[in-house]
mmCIF file of C-alpha atoms and ligand atoms in Angstrom:
data_model
loop_
_atom_site.group_PDB
_atom_site.id
_atom_site.type_symbol
_atom_site.label_atom_id
_atom_site.label_comp_id
_atom_site.label_asym_id
_atom_site.label_seq_id
_atom_site.Cartn_x
_atom_site.Cartn_y
_atom_site.Cartn_z
ATOM 1 C CA MET A 1 -0.001 -0.009 0.012
ATOM 2 C CA ARG A 2 1.296 3.421 -0.925
ATOM 3 C CA PRO A 3 2.025 5.445 2.156
ATOM 4 C CA ARG A 4 -0.433 8.215 2.553
ATOM 5 C CA GLU A 5 0.325 11.431 4.351
ATOM 6 C CA VAL A 6 -1.901 12.761 7.053
ATOM 7 C CA GLU A 7 -2.230 16.020 5.138
ATOM 8 C CA THR A 8 -3.686 14.471 1.983
ATOM 9 C CA LYS A 9 -6.378 12.866 4.042
ATOM 10 C CA ARG A 10 -7.389 16.236 5.376
ATOM 11 C CA THR A 11 -7.507 17.990 2.018
ATOM 12 C CA ALA A 12 -9.472 15.108 0.534
ATOM 13 C CA SER A 13 -12.358 16.208 2.716
ATOM 14 C CA PRO A 14 -12.341 20.027 2.540
ATOM 15 C CA ALA A 15 -15.410 20.449 4.662
ATOM 16 C CA GLY A 16 -13.668 18.571 7.445
ATOM 17 C CA PRO A 17 -14.955 15.466 9.128
ATOM 18 C CA VAL A 18 -18.678 15.280 9.486
ATOM 19 C CA ALA A 19 -19.243 14.589 13.139
ATOM 20 C CA GLY A 20 -22.708 14.799 14.541
ATOM 21 C CA ASP A 21 -21.412 15.647 17.973
ATOM 22 C CA ARG A 22 -17.982 17.079 18.576
ATOM 23 C CA ARG A 23 -17.890 15.663 22.032
ATOM 24 C CA LYS A 24 -18.635 12.089 21.104
ATOM 25 C CA VAL A 25 -15.565 9.855 21.275
ATOM 26 C CA LEU A 26 -15.301 6.166 20.463
ATOM 27 C CA VAL A 27 -12.821 3.998 22.366
ATOM 28 C CA ILE A 28 -11.856 0.628 20.863
ATOM 29 C CA GLU A 29 -9.955 -1.333 23.484
ATOM 30 C CA ASP A 30 -10.333 -4.937 24.615
ATOM 31 C CA GLU A 31 -9.006 -4.421 28.150
ATOM 32 C CA ARG A 32 -11.958 -3.444 30.261
ATOM 33 C CA ASP A 33 -9.953 -1.557 32.905
ATOM 34 C CA ILE A 34 -8.266 0.634 30.340
ATOM 35 C CA ARG A 35 -11.524 1.227 28.502
ATOM 36 C CA GLU A 36 -13.090 2.243 31.795
ATOM 37 C CA LEU A 37 -10.228 4.588 32.620
ATOM 38 C CA VAL A 38 -10.497 6.238 29.225
ATOM 39 C CA ARG A 39 -14.253 6.563 29.526
ATOM 40 C CA VAL A 40 -14.235 8.077 33.006
ATOM 41 C CA SER A 41 -11.378 10.466 32.165
ATOM 42 C CA LEU A 42 -13.207 11.750 29.091
ATOM 43 C CA GLU A 43 -16.594 11.885 30.754
ATOM 44 C CA ASN A 44 -15.068 14.033 33.486
ATOM 45 C CA GLU A 45 -14.130 16.494 30.759
ATOM 46 C CA GLY A 46 -17.652 16.561 29.371
ATOM 47 C CA PHE A 47 -17.231 14.053 26.540
ATOM 48 C CA SER A 48 -19.688 11.290 25.804
ATOM 49 C CA VAL A 49 -17.975 8.004 25.215
ATOM 50 C CA LEU A 50 -18.884 5.001 23.110
ATOM 51 C CA GLU A 51 -17.094 1.758 23.869
ATOM 52 C CA ALA A 52 -16.143 -1.220 21.738
ATOM 53 C CA ALA A 53 -14.185 -4.246 22.989
ATOM 54 C CA ASP A 54 -13.083 -5.417 19.526
ATOM 55 C CA GLY A 55 -12.317 -4.100 16.097
ATOM 56 C CA ASP A 56 -15.428 -5.275 14.288
ATOM 57 C CA LEU A 57 -17.769 -3.656 16.778
ATOM 58 C CA GLY A 58 -15.556 -0.578 16.787
ATOM 59 C CA LEU A 59 -15.789 -0.190 13.003
ATOM 60 C CA ALA A 60 -19.551 -0.706 13.079
ATOM 61 C CA LEU A 61 -19.953 1.925 15.776
ATOM 62 C CA ALA A 62 -17.662 4.365 13.961
ATOM 63 C CA ARG A 63 -19.711 4.076 10.772
ATOM 64 C CA ARG A 64 -23.036 4.338 12.491
ATOM 65 C CA GLU A 65 -22.377 6.867 15.243
ATOM 66 C CA ARG A 66 -19.880 9.191 13.516
ATOM 67 C CA PRO A 67 -17.785 9.928 16.574
ATOM 68 C CA ALA A 68 -15.672 13.102 16.608
ATOM 69 C CA ALA A 69 -12.564 11.028 17.388
ATOM 70 C CA VAL A 70 -11.532 7.403 17.769
ATOM 71 C CA ILE A 71 -9.190 6.111 20.475
ATOM 72 C CA LEU A 72 -7.791 2.871 19.149
ATOM 73 C CA ASP A 73 -5.799 0.162 20.870
ATOM 74 C CA LEU A 74 -3.303 -1.555 18.571
ATOM 75 C CA MET A 75 -3.333 -4.981 20.225
ATOM 76 C CA LEU A 76 -6.899 -6.183 19.718
ATOM 77 C CA PRO A 77 -8.194 -9.723 19.378
ATOM 78 C CA GLY A 78 -9.441 -10.523 15.876
ATOM 79 C CA LEU A 79 -9.163 -7.490 13.688
ATOM 80 C CA SER A 80 -5.972 -5.662 14.739
ATOM 81 C CA GLY A 81 -5.888 -1.988 15.572
ATOM 82 C CA LEU A 82 -3.744 -1.433 12.486
ATOM 83 C CA GLU A 83 -6.412 -3.002 10.267
ATOM 84 C CA VAL A 84 -9.182 -1.065 11.990
ATOM 85 C CA CYS A 85 -7.296 2.167 11.293
ATOM 86 C CA ARG A 86 -6.781 1.242 7.619
ATOM 87 C CA ARG A 87 -10.477 0.506 7.190
ATOM 88 C CA LEU A 88 -11.501 3.712 8.924
ATOM 89 C CA ARG A 89 -9.294 5.569 6.465
ATOM 90 C CA ALA A 90 -10.621 3.598 3.465
ATOM 91 C CA GLU A 91 -14.305 4.381 3.861
ATOM 92 C CA GLU A 92 -16.114 7.617 3.278
ATOM 93 C CA PRO A 93 -18.000 8.073 6.559
ATOM 94 C CA THR A 94 -14.856 7.673 8.631
ATOM 95 C CA VAL A 95 -12.095 8.715 6.207
ATOM 96 C CA ALA A 96 -11.195 11.863 8.136
ATOM 97 C CA VAL A 97 -12.035 10.984 11.719
ATOM 98 C CA PRO A 98 -9.061 11.744 13.933
ATOM 99 C CA VAL A 99 -7.512 8.603 15.432
ATOM 100 C CA LEU A 100 -5.499 8.448 18.632
ATOM 101 C CA ILE A 101 -3.543 5.208 18.973
ATOM 102 C CA LEU A 102 -3.083 3.463 22.348
ATOM 103 C CA THR A 103 -0.002 1.307 22.415
ATOM 104 C CA ALA A 104 2.495 -0.289 24.719
ATOM 105 C CA ARG A 105 5.507 0.711 22.646
ATOM 106 C CA SER A 106 6.249 4.111 21.184
ATOM 107 C CA ALA A 107 8.420 2.714 18.373
ATOM 108 C CA GLU A 108 5.461 0.801 17.012
ATOM 109 C CA ALA A 109 3.228 3.834 17.304
ATOM 110 C CA ASP A 110 5.708 6.089 15.522
ATOM 111 C CA LYS A 111 5.260 3.995 12.427
ATOM 112 C CA VAL A 112 1.450 4.009 12.381
ATOM 113 C CA VAL A 113 1.229 7.667 13.245
ATOM 114 C CA GLY A 114 3.824 8.423 10.591
ATOM 115 C CA LEU A 115 2.995 7.703 7.007
ATOM 116 C CA GLU A 116 1.738 4.194 7.085
ATOM 117 C CA ILE A 117 -1.891 4.366 8.079
ATOM 118 C CA GLY A 118 -2.448 7.951 9.020
ATOM 119 C CA ALA A 119 -3.290 7.896 12.700
ATOM 120 C CA ASP A 120 -3.130 11.372 14.182
ATOM 121 C CA ASP A 121 -1.309 10.805 17.428
ATOM 122 C CA TYR A 122 -0.562 8.180 20.012
ATOM 123 C CA VAL A 123 -0.369 7.637 23.740
ATOM 124 C CA THR A 124 1.798 4.909 25.211
ATOM 125 C CA LYS A 125 0.557 2.770 28.045
ATOM 126 C CA PRO A 126 0.584 3.340 30.905
ATOM 127 C CA PHE A 127 -0.785 6.833 30.421
ATOM 128 C CA SER A 128 -2.222 9.402 32.770
ATOM 129 C CA PRO A 129 -5.850 10.464 32.349
ATOM 130 C CA ARG A 130 -4.662 14.045 32.108
ATOM 131 C CA GLU A 131 -2.302 13.235 29.258
ATOM 132 C CA LEU A 132 -4.953 11.297 27.409
ATOM 133 C CA THR A 133 -7.606 13.995 27.609
ATOM 134 C CA ALA A 134 -5.050 16.635 26.589
ATOM 135 C CA ARG A 135 -4.145 14.593 23.487
ATOM 136 C CA VAL A 136 -7.795 14.055 22.592
ATOM 137 C CA LYS A 137 -8.520 17.758 22.895
ATOM 138 C CA ALA A 138 -5.466 18.532 20.771
ATOM 139 C CA ILE A 139 -6.488 16.243 17.910
ATOM 140 C CA LEU A 140 -10.039 17.595 18.030
ATOM 141 C CA ARG A 141 -8.656 21.119 17.876
ATOM 142 C CA ARG A 142 -6.437 20.270 14.930
ATOM 143 C CA SER A 143 -9.296 18.554 13.106
ATOM 144 C CA TYR A 144 -12.177 20.888 13.811
ATOM 145 C CA GLY A 145 -10.723 24.191 14.873
ATOM 146 C CA ARG A 146 -11.030 25.585 18.349
ATOM 147 C CA ALA A 147 -11.759 23.315 21.281
ATOM 148 C CA PRO A 148 -15.413 22.438 21.644
ATOM 149 C CA GLU A 149 -17.269 24.170 24.394
ATOM 150 C CA THR A 150 -17.943 22.352 27.588
ATOM 151 C CA PRO A 151 -21.556 22.971 28.415
ATOM 152 C CA HIS A 152 -22.080 24.668 31.771
ATOM 153 C CA GLU A 153 -18.431 25.061 32.704
ATOM 154 C CA VAL A 154 -19.414 28.061 34.763
ATOM 155 C CA TYR A 155 -22.794 29.187 35.912
ATOM 156 C CA ASP A 156 -22.834 32.928 36.354
ATOM 157 C CA ARG A 157 -26.095 34.810 36.863
ATOM 158 C CA GLY A 158 -27.446 37.371 39.211
ATOM 159 C CA GLY A 159 -24.405 37.461 41.452
ATOM 160 C CA LEU A 160 -24.198 33.694 41.777
ATOM 161 C CA ARG A 161 -21.138 32.167 40.181
ATOM 162 C CA VAL A 162 -20.545 28.405 40.273
ATOM 163 C CA ASP A 163 -17.389 27.065 38.654
ATOM 164 C CA PHE A 164 -17.888 23.388 37.828
ATOM 165 C CA ASP A 165 -14.229 22.708 37.228
ATOM 166 C CA SER A 166 -12.605 24.372 40.226
ATOM 167 C CA TYR A 167 -15.619 23.826 42.564
ATOM 168 C CA GLU A 168 -15.507 27.467 43.551
ATOM 169 C CA VAL A 169 -18.652 29.357 44.406
ATOM 170 C CA HIS A 170 -18.884 33.129 44.603
ATOM 171 C CA ILE A 171 -21.781 35.237 45.790
ATOM 172 C CA ASP A 172 -21.554 38.854 44.696
ATOM 173 C CA GLY A 173 -17.840 38.341 44.166
ATOM 174 C CA ASN A 174 -17.226 36.813 47.596
ATOM 175 C CA ARG A 175 -15.896 33.275 47.716
ATOM 176 C CA ILE A 176 -17.906 30.935 49.878
ATOM 177 C CA GLU A 177 -17.008 27.502 51.154
ATOM 178 C CA LEU A 178 -19.315 24.545 50.551
ATOM 179 C CA SER A 179 -18.998 20.910 51.438
ATOM 180 C CA LEU A 180 -18.793 18.578 48.463
ATOM 181 C CA ARG A 181 -22.424 17.520 48.931
ATOM 182 C CA GLU A 182 -23.604 21.086 49.173
ATOM 183 C CA PHE A 183 -21.707 21.886 46.023
ATOM 184 C CA GLU A 184 -23.244 18.938 44.195
ATOM 185 C CA LEU A 185 -26.676 19.962 45.326
ATOM 186 C CA LEU A 186 -26.064 23.499 44.113
ATOM 187 C CA ARG A 187 -24.651 22.257 40.809
ATOM 188 C CA PHE A 188 -27.738 20.140 40.310
ATOM 189 C CA PHE A 189 -30.051 23.035 40.987
ATOM 190 C CA VAL A 190 -28.337 25.552 38.714
ATOM 191 C CA THR A 191 -28.197 23.040 35.846
ATOM 192 C CA HIS A 192 -31.868 22.100 36.335
ATOM 193 C CA PRO A 193 -33.541 25.445 36.991
ATOM 194 C CA ASN A 194 -37.218 26.274 37.336
ATOM 195 C CA ARG A 195 -38.329 22.727 37.977
ATOM 196 C CA VAL A 196 -39.594 21.359 41.253
ATOM 197 C CA TYR A 197 -37.898 18.286 42.708
ATOM 198 C CA ASP A 198 -39.185 16.391 45.680
ATOM 199 C CA ARG A 199 -36.866 14.948 48.286
ATOM 200 C CA ALA A 200 -36.886 11.441 46.823
ATOM 201 C CA GLN A 201 -35.873 12.778 43.425
ATOM 202 C CA LEU A 202 -33.090 14.885 44.877
ATOM 203 C CA LEU A 203 -31.794 11.905 46.847
ATOM 204 C CA GLU A 204 -31.731 9.792 43.699
ATOM 205 C CA LEU A 205 -30.244 12.453 41.439
ATOM 206 C CA VAL A 206 -27.730 14.097 43.768
ATOM 207 C CA TRP A 207 -26.881 11.410 46.318
ATOM 208 C CA GLY A 208 -27.219 8.549 43.843
ATOM 209 C CA PRO A 209 -29.567 5.624 43.497
ATOM 210 C CA ASP A 210 -27.777 3.406 46.001
ATOM 211 C CA THR A 211 -27.831 5.776 48.937
ATOM 212 C CA TYR A 212 -29.847 4.888 51.968
ATOM 213 C CA VAL A 213 -30.386 8.031 53.906
ATOM 214 C CA GLU A 214 -33.443 9.668 55.375
ATOM 215 C CA PRO A 215 -35.334 12.015 53.065
ATOM 216 C CA ARG A 216 -34.904 14.510 55.911
ATOM 217 C CA THR A 217 -31.202 14.617 55.002
ATOM 218 C CA VAL A 218 -32.189 16.611 51.945
ATOM 219 C CA ASP A 219 -33.857 19.254 54.085
ATOM 220 C CA VAL A 220 -30.796 19.494 56.283
ATOM 221 C CA HIS A 221 -28.527 20.055 53.291
ATOM 222 C CA ILE A 222 -30.889 22.525 51.700
ATOM 223 C CA ARG A 223 -30.932 24.503 54.955
ATOM 224 C CA ARG A 224 -27.133 24.556 55.126
ATOM 225 C CA LEU A 225 -26.843 25.488 51.469
ATOM 226 C CA ARG A 226 -29.303 28.325 51.888
ATOM 227 C CA ARG A 227 -27.395 29.621 54.890
ATOM 228 C CA ARG A 228 -24.300 29.867 52.739
ATOM 229 C CA ILE A 229 -25.659 31.205 49.480
ATOM 230 C CA GLU A 230 -28.862 33.096 50.194
ATOM 231 C CA ARG A 231 -28.564 36.746 51.107
ATOM 232 C CA ASP A 232 -31.331 36.172 53.635
ATOM 233 C CA ASP A 233 -31.949 32.522 54.325
ATOM 234 C CA SER A 234 -35.326 33.193 55.925
ATOM 235 C CA GLU A 235 -36.421 34.642 52.576
ATOM 236 C CA PRO A 236 -34.673 32.406 50.046
ATOM 237 C CA GLU A 237 -34.383 33.914 46.575
ATOM 238 C CA TRP A 238 -32.695 31.059 44.826
ATOM 239 C CA ILE A 239 -33.636 27.769 46.341
ATOM 240 C CA VAL A 240 -37.305 28.141 47.029
ATOM 241 C CA THR A 241 -39.668 25.768 48.770
ATOM 242 C CA VAL A 242 -42.705 24.749 46.811
ATOM 243 C CA ARG A 243 -45.105 23.788 49.569
ATOM 244 C CA GLY A 244 -46.222 20.205 49.606
ATOM 245 C CA VAL A 245 -44.019 19.335 46.605
ATOM 246 C CA GLY A 246 -40.353 20.054 47.080
ATOM 247 C CA TYR A 247 -37.620 22.459 46.106
ATOM 248 C CA MET A 248 -36.874 24.522 43.042
ATOM 249 C CA PHE A 249 -33.976 26.634 41.878
ATOM 250 C CA ASP A 250 -35.867 29.719 40.742
ATOM 251 C CA GLU A 251 -33.800 31.212 37.998
ATOM 252 C CA ARG A 252 -36.575 33.530 36.873
ATOM 253 C CA ARG A 253 -36.076 35.606 40.009
ATOM 254 C CA LEU A 254 -32.428 36.198 39.257
ATOM 255 C CA GLN A 255 -31.588 39.543 37.792
ATOM 256 C CA ASP A 256 -28.590 39.417 35.484
ATOM 257 C CA GLY A 257 -25.587 41.477 36.463
HETATM 258 CA CA1 LIG B 1 -5.272 -4.658 23.945
#
């Protein structure tokens, strides 16, 4: 096969890769632990992750789901990673999808990332989650332009600022300290505004489905959260009680600025 340069692949598709969702990433890796690590690392950065444990399933998912990038292990049972990459490059729906190779040896990866099959980059195992997500963002940036937006990285309205990455909360410019649970409760409310949730729903959605705590726990945390964020916790502006139903983050009352 004639070596093909990465550049020619790009110019062959002037409109750039057609990806339905720039934050959708496919990982093809037979080792479950590594797949899991990749998935969790990317999900923490706001990506949605599709998983395939072998090459055939990976190819099928790539064709059907049009991921924005593929993370591809070289040592796969059945269809090898090398062959998967060749086939991705050979077919129209996936011809330009950026491919990040996972491999145990960098020498091997150098070859595939070079001219041979046109992968975009590689990460050698063992890798750190931080390194992996940085590489994924870099190949997405190179392929599609600027980095895709993370939805709701910061909530900032009416004097309430919640930073979802640094876990910092400011009220009218003043930093306030919250426990992790209080922060999670607040994050849930600001990302689900103007809807009433009862205590059972909040327990399930914020504490998780496998938590066995009293519904009263919710009230306790709401009270603490109000004490920290409300300007007057006897007259809550943000987290309001809807009598007989539950609690609501009332965004409509917030004045911008
Ligand atoms: Ca493997």
